[in-house]
Coordinates of C-alpha atoms and ligand atoms in Angstrom, one line a residue:
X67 CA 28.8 -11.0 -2.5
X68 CA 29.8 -13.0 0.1
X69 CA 31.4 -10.1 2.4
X70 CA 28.3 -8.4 1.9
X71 CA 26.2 -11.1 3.3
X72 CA 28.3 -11.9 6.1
X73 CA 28.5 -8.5 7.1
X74 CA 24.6 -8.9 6.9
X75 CA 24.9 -12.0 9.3
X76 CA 27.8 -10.1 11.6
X77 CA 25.3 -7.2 12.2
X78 CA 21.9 -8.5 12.3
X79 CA 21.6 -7.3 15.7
X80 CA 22.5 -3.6 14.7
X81 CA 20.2 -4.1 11.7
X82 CA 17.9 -4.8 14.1
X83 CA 17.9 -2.1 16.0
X84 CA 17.9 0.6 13.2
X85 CA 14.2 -0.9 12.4
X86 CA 13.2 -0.4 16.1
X87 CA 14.2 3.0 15.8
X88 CA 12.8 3.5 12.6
X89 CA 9.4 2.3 13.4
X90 CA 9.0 4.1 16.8
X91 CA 8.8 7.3 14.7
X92 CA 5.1 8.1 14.6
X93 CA 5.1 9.1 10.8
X94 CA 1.4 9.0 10.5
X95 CA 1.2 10.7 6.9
X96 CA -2.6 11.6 7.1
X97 CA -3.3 12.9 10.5
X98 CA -1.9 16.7 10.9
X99 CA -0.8 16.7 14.1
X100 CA 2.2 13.7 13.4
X101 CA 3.4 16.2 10.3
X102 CA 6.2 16.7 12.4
X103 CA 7.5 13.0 13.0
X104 CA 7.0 12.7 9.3
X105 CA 9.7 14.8 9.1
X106 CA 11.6 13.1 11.8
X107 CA 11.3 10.1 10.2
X108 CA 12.8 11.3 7.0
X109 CA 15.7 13.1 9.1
X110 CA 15.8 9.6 10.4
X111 CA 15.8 7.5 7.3
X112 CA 18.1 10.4 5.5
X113 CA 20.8 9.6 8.2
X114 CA 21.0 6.0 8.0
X115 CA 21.5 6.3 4.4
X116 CA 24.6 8.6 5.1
X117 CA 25.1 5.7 7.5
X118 CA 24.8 3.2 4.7
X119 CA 27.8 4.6 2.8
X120 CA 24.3 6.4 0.4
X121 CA 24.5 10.5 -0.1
X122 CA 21.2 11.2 0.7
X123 CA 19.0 14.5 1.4
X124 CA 15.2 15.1 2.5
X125 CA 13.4 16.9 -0.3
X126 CA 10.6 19.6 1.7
X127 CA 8.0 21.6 -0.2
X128 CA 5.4 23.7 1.7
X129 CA 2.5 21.3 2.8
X130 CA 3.6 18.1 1.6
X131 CA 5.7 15.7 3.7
X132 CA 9.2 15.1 3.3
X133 CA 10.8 12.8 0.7
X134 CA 13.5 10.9 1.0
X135 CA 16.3 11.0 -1.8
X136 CA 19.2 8.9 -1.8
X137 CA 22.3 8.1 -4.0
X138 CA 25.5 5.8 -4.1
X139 CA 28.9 6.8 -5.2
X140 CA 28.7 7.0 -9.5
X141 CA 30.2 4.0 -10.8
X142 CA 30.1 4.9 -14.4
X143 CA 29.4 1.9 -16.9
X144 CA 27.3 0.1 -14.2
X145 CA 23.5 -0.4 -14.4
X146 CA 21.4 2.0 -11.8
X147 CA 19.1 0.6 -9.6
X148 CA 16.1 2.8 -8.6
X149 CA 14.5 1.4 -5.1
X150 CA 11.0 3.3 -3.9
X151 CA 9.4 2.5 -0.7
X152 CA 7.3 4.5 1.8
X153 CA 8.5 6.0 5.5
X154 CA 4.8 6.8 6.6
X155 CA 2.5 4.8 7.9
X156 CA -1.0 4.6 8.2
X157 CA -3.2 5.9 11.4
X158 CA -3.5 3.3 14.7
X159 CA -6.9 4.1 15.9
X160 CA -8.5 2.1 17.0
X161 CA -5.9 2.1 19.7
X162 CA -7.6 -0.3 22.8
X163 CA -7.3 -2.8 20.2
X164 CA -3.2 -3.2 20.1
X165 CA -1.9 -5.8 22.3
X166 CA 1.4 -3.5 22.4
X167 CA 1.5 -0.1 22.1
X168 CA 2.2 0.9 18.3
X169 CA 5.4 2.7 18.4
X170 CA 6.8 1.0 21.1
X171 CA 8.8 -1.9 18.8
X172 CA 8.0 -5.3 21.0
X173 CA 9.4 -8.6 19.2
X174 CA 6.8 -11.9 20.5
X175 CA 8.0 -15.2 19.0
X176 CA 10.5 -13.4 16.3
X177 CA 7.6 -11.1 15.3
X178 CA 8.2 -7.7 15.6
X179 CA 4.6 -5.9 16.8
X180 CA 4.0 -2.2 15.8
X181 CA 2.8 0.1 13.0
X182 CA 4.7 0.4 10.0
X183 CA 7.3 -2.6 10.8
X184 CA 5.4 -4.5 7.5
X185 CA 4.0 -1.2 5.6
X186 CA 6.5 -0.7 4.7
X187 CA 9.6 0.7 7.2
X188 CA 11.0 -3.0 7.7
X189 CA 10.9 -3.6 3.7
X190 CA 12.5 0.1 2.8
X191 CA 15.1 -0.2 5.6
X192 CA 16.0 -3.7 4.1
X193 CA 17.0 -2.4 1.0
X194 CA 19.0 0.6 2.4
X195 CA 20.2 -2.0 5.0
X196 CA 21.6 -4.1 1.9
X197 CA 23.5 -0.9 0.2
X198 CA 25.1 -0.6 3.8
X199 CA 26.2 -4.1 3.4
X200 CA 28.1 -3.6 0.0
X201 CA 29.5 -0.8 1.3
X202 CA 30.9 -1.6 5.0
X203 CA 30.8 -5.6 4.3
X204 CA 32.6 -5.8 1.0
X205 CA 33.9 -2.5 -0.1
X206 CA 31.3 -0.9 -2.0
X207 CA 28.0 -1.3 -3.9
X208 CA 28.9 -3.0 -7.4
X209 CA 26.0 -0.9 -9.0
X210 CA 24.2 2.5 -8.7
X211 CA 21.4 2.5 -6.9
X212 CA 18.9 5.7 -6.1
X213 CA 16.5 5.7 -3.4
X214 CA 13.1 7.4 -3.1
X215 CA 11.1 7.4 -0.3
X216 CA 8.3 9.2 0.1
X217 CA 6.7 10.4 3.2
X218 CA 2.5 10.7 2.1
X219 CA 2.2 7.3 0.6
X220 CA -0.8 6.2 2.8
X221 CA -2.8 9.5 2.5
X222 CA -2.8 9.7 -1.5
X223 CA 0.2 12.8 -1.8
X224 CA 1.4 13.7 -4.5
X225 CA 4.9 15.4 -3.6
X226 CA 6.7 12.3 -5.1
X227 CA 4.7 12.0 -8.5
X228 CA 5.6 16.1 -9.0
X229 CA 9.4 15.0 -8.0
X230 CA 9.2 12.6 -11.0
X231 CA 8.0 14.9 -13.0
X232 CA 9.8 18.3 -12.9
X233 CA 13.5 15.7 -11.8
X234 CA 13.5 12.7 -14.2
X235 CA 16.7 12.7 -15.1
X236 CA 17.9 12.4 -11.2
X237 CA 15.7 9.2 -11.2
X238 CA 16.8 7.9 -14.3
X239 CA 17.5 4.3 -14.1
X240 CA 17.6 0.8 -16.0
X241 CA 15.2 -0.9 -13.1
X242 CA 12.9 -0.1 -10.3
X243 CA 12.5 -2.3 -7.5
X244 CA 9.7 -1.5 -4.6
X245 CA 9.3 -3.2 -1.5
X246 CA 5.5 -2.7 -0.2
X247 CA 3.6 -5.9 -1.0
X248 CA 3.1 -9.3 0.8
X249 CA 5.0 -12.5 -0.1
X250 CA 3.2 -15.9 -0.8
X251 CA 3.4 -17.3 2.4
X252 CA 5.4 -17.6 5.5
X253 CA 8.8 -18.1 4.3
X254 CA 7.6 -18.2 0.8
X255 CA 7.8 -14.9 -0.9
X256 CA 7.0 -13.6 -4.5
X257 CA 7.5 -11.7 -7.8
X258 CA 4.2 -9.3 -8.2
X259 CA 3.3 -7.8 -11.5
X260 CA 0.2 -6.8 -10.8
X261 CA -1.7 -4.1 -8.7
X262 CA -5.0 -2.9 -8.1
X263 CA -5.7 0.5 -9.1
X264 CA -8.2 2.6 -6.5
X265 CA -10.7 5.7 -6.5
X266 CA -11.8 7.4 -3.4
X267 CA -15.1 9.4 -3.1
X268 CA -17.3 10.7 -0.1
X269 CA -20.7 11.2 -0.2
X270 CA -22.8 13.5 1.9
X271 CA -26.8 13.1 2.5
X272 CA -28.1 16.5 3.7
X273 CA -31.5 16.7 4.7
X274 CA -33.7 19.4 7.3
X275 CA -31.2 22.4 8.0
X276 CA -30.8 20.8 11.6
X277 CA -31.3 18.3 13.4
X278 CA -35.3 17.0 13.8
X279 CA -37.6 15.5 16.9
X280 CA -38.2 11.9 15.4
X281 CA -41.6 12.1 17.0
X282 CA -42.7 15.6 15.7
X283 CA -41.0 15.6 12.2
X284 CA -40.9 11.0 11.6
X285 CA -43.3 10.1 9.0
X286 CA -43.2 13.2 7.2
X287 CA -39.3 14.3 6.6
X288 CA -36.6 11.9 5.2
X289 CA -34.1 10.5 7.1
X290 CA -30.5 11.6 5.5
X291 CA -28.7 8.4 7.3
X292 CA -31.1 5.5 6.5
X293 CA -30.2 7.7 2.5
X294 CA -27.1 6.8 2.9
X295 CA -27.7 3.5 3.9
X296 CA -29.6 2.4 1.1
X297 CA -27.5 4.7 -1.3
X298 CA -24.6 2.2 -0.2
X299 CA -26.5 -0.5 -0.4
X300 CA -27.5 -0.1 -4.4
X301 CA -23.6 -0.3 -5.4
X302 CA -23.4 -4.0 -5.2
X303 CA -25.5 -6.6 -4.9
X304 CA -26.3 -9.3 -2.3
X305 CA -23.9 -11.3 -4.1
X306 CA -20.5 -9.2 -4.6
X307 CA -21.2 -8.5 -7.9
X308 CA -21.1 -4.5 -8.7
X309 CA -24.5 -3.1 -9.5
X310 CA -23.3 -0.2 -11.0
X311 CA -24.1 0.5 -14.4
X312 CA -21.3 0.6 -17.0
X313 CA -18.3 0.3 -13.9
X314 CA -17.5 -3.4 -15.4
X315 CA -17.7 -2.4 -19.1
X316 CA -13.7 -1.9 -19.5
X317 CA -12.7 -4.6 -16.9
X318 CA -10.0 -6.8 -18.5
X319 CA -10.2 -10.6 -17.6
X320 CA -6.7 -12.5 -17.9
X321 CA -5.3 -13.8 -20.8
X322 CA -5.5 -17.6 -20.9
X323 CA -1.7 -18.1 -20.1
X324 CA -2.1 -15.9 -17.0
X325 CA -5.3 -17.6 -15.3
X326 CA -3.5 -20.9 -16.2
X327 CA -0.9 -19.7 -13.8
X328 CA -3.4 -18.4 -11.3
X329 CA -5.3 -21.7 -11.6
X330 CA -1.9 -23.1 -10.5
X331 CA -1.4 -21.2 -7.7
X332 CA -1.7 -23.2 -3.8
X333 CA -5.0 -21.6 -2.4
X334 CA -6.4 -22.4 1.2
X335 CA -9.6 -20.3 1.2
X336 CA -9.9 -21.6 4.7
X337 CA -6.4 -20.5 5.9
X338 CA -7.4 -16.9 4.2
X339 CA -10.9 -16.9 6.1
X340 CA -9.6 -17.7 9.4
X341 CA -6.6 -15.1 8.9
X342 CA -9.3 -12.8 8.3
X343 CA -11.2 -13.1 11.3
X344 CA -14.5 -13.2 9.6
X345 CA -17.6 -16.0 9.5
X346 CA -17.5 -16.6 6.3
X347 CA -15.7 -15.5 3.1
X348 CA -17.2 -13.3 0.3
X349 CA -17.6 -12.3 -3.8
X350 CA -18.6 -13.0 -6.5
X351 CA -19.8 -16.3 -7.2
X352 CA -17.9 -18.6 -9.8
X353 CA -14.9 -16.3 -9.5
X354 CA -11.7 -18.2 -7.6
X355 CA -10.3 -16.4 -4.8
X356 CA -7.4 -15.0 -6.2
X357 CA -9.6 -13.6 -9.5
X358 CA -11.6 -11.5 -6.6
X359 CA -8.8 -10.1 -5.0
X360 CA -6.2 -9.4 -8.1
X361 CA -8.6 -9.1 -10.9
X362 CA -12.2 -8.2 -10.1
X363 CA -12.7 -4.6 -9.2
X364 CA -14.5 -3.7 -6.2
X365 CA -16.0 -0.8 -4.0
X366 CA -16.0 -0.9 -0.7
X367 CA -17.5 1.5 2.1
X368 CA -14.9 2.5 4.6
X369 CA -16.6 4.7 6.8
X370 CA -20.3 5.7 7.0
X371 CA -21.5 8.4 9.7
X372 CA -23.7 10.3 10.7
X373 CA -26.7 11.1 13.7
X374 CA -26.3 10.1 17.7
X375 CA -23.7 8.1 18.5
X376 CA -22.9 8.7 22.0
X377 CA -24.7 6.6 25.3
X378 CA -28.3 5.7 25.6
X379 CA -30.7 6.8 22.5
X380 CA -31.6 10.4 21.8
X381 CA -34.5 10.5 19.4
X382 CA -33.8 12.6 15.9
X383 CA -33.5 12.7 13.0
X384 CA -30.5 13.5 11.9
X385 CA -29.6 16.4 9.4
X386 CA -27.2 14.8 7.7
X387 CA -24.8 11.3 7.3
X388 CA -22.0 10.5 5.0
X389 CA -19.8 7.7 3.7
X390 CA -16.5 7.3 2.6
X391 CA -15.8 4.8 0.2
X392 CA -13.0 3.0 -2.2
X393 CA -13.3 1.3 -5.2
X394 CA -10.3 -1.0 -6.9
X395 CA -9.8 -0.7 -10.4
X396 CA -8.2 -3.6 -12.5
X397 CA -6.2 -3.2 -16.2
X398 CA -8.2 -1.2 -18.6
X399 CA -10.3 0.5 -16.6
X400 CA -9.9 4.6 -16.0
X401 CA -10.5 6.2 -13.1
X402 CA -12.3 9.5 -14.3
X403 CA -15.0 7.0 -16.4
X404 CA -15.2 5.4 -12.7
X405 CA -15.8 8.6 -11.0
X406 CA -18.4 9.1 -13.6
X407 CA -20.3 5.7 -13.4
X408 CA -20.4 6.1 -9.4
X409 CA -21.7 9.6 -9.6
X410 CA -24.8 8.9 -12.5
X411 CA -25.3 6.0 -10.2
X412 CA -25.7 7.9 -6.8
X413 CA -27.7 10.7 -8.5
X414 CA -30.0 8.5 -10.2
X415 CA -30.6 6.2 -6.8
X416 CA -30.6 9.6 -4.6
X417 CA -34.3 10.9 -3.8
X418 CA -35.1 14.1 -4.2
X419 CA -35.9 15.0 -0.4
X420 CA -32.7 15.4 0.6
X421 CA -29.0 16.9 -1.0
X422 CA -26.5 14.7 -2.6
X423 CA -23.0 15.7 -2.4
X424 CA -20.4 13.5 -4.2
X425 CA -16.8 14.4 -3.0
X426 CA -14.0 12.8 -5.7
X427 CA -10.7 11.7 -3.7
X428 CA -7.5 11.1 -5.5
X429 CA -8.1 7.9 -8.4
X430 CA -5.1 5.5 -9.7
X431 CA -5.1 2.9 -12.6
X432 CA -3.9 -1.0 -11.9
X433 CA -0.9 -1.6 -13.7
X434 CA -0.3 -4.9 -14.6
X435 CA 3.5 -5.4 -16.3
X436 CA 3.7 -9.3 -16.9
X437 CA 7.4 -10.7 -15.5
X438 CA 9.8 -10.9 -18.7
X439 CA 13.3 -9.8 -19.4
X440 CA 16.7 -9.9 -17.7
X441 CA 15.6 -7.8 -15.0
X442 CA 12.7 -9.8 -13.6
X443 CA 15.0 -12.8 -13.9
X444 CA 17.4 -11.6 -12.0
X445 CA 14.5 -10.2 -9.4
X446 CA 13.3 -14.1 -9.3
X447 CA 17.1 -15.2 -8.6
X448 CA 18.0 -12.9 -6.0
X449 CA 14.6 -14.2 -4.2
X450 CA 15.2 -17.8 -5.0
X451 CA 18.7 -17.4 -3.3
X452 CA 17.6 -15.5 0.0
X453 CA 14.7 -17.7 0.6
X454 CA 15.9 -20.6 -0.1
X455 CA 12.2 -21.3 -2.5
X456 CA 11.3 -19.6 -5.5
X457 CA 8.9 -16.4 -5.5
X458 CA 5.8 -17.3 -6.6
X459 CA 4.1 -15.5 -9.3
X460 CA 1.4 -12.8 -8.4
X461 CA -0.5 -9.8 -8.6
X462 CA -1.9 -8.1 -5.4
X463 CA -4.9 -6.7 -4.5
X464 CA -3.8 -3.4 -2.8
X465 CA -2.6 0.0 -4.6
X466 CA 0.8 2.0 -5.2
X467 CA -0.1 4.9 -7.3
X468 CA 3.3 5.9 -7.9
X469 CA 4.2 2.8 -9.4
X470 CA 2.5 4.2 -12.1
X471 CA 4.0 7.2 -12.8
X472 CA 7.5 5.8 -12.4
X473 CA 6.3 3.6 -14.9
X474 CA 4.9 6.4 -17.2
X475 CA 7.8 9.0 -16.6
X476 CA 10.6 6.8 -16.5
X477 CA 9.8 3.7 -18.6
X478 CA 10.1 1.8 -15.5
X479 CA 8.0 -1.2 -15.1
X480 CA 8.4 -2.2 -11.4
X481 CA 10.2 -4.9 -10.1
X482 CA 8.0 -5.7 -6.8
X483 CA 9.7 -7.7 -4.9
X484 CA 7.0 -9.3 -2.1
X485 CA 8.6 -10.3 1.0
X486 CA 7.2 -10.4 4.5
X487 CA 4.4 -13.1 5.3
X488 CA 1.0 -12.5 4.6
X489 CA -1.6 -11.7 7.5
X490 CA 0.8 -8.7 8.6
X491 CA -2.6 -7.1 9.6
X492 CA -1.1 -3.7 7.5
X493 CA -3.7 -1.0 7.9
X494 CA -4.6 -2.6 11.1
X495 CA -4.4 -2.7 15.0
X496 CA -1.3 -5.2 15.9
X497 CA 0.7 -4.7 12.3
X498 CA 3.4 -7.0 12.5
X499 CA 6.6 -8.2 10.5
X500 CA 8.3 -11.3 11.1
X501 CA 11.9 -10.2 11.9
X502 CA 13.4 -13.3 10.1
X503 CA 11.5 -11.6 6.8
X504 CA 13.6 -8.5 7.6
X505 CA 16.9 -10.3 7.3
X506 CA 15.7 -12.3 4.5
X507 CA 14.6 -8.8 2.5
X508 CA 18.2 -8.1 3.3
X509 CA 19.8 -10.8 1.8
X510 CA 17.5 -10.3 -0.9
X511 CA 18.4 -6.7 -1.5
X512 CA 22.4 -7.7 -1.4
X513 CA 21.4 -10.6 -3.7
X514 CA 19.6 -8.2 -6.4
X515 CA 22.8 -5.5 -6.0
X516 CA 25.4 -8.3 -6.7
X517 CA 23.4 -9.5 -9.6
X518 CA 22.1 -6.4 -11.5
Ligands
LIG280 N1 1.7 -1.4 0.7 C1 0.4 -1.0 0.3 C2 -0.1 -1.4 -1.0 C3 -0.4 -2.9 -1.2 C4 -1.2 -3.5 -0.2 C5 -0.1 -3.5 -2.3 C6 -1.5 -4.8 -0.4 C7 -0.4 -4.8 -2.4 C8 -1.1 -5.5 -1.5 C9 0.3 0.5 0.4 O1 1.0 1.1 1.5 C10 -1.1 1.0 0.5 O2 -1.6 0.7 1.5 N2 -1.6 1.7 -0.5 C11 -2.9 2.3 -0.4 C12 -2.9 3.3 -1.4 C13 -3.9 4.4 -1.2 C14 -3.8 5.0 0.2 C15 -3.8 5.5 -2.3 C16 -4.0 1.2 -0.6 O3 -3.8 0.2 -1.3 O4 -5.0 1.4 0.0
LIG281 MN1 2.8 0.2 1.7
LIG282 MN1 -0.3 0.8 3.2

């Protein structure tokens, strides 16, 4: 172990520069036109496995980016270590809002500042980064351990969960560790058991067959955007809470040991609103904060469009407007009977002078597989020992759908080991990713390896 981490220590410059290269690769998973650097990226990420002692090869199939599979040298008798994480990232726009450009790595105060350094190519690269260790630093990894990266995390693909299905005896394994959530806090990072599940939809709002003179048609044809508008507006209410009929009916609260823990958990609501940027902070009332982002579902409106948007005012009314939206699911709750509740409850709220048009996106459930047994223990000690603190006990708001399938296909529960410091503005203009958090996901990596 201790080879390992010195080698770790030795070559943290080198380490370093791997993740620069990594995250300069435009691997933008849900914008056509970067297809291509997807594929670079996996080239990229497949070669500094071979790199990391790790025979690894990029799985293609026609319209689906490029996995990533990796494997170490069989040790038979050893336990197998399966380690998934994602090589794409998510879109950049709106781009006059980076301080740096976003695939040109710049490091401000120890914080590296692009796309993808956080979600999740500084987290992946750790772990493949730690294998590397074992097997320059001290000789060779003392367990088996499988990579699988996917390319088309951030864009809801499903080239990984077919891979699972139609290869699970490549993946078989006695653990599965992922990478690709937040820690606690800055130096603080945590154990997560817990996961939002998610449903996207689009809804359309057609109205006259083109576009109308306000003046000559106002008053006497509906407006398709201000449908939309109040369509939205009818899935919640003022409050946070969620209006729609029959979408809370399945929600399962936390047992009582579990919100004791929750209850026991540090929370700055303040520190969270100011990371946020916004005025003031939101939900449902008598609901702590951590209950409205782990445990409540939601739906939220990302998008909504729709009429003139361009300089001065033009005077229509438009034929039609749209929204996208997302909804997060928690434990028990099924994503079809979702899709099912939003959809009676659009139709039902549409009026009938104009056309609704309910488009279903790809729909995960939350998994939620509480902490126990050797291998979460070990997950807890090989944090404990990195850090320096112990990993605190969470769940997380976001979404990995695969996590579910591994957990269905391969009897996996994951091991999700959270990391980097919150407020890593994933998802958002000026991403970043403490690099200290990269050497400490190393050490943590070599940590699990020498322990499992
Ligand atoms: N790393 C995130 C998932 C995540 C975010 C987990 C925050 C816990 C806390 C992942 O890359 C992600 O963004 N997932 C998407 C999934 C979706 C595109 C299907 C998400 O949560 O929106
Ligand atoms: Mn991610
Ligand atoms: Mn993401």
């Amino acid at each position: 172990m201790d080879r390992a981490l010195s080698y770790a220590t030795t070559n943290g410059r080198a380490l370093e520069k791997a993740l620069f290269e990594f995250v300069s690769i435009p691997s933008i998973s849900a914008q056509p036109a970067y297809a291509a650097e997807v594929v670079r990226s996996a080239e990229w990420l497949r070669a500094r496995m071979e790199h990391a002692g790790i025979a690894a090869r990029v799985v293609s199939s026609a319209g689906q980016h490029p996995l990533v599979i990796g494997r170490s040298k069989q040790i038979d008798g050893a336990p197998t270590v399966l380690v998934y994480g994602h090589h794409d990232v998510q879109p950049v726009d709106p781009l006059s809002e980076w301080d740096y450009p976003p695939f040109e790595p710049t490091v401000v105060d120890g914080v590296l500042r692009c796309r993808g350094g956080a979600d999740d190519k500084g987290p992946t690269l750790a772990m493949v980064c730690a294998a590397e260790a074992w097997n320059r630093g001290a000789g060779g990894l003392p367990v088996n351990v499988i990579f699988a990266v996917e390319g088309e995390e951030e864009s809801g693909g499903h080239h990984l969960a077919d891979f699972i299905r139609e290869h699970p005896d490549e993946l078989r394994a006695d653990c599965l560790v992922i990478l690709d959530v937040a820690g606690f806090a800055a130096g603080v990072p945590a154990l997560c058991y817990g996961l939002r599940g998610i449903q996207t939809m689009e809804i359309r709002v057609d109205g006259p067959s083109r576009d109308l003179h306000s003046g000559g048609y106002g008053g006497a044809v509906q407006n398709p955007a201000e449908v939309v508008a109040r369509l939205v507006a009818t899935l919640r209410h003022p409050d946070g809470s969620i209006a729609v009929d029959g979408l809370l009916d399945d929600v399962a609260e936390p047992d009582a040991a579990e919100s004791a823990r929750m209850g026991e958990l540090p929370v700055d609501e303040e520190a969270f609103r100011a990371e946020s940027g916004a005025p003031a902070l939101f939900g449902e009332p008598g609901r702590g904060l951590y209950e409205r982002l782990w445990s409540r579902p939601t739906v939220e409106v990302n998008g909504i469009f729709g009429g003139y948007q361009g300089a001065g005012s033009k005077t229509i009314i438009p034929a039609w407007a749209g929204a996208k939206l997302s909804l997060r699911l928690v434990p028990n709750q099924d994503p079809s009977k979702v899709v099912a509740a939003v959809k009676r409850h659009l139709e039902r709220h549409c009026p009938p002078t104009v056309k609704l048009t309910v488009t279903v996106g790809h729909g995960a459930a939350a998994l939620l597989t509480p902490p126990a047994g050797p291998w979460a223990e070990k997950a807890r000690r090989a944090m404990a020992d990195a850090y320096g603190v112990e990993p605190k006990l969470v769940r997380a708001g976001g979404s990995i759908p695969i996590a579910q399938v591994f957990h269905e296909v391969l009897g996996l529960p994951p091991l999700l080991f959270g990391t980097y410091s919150p407020g890593e503005r994933a998802h958002a203009p000026n991403e970043r990713y403490p690099i200290a958090d990269f050497h400490s996901a190393v050490r943590a990596g070599i940590r699990f390896f020498g322990i499992a």
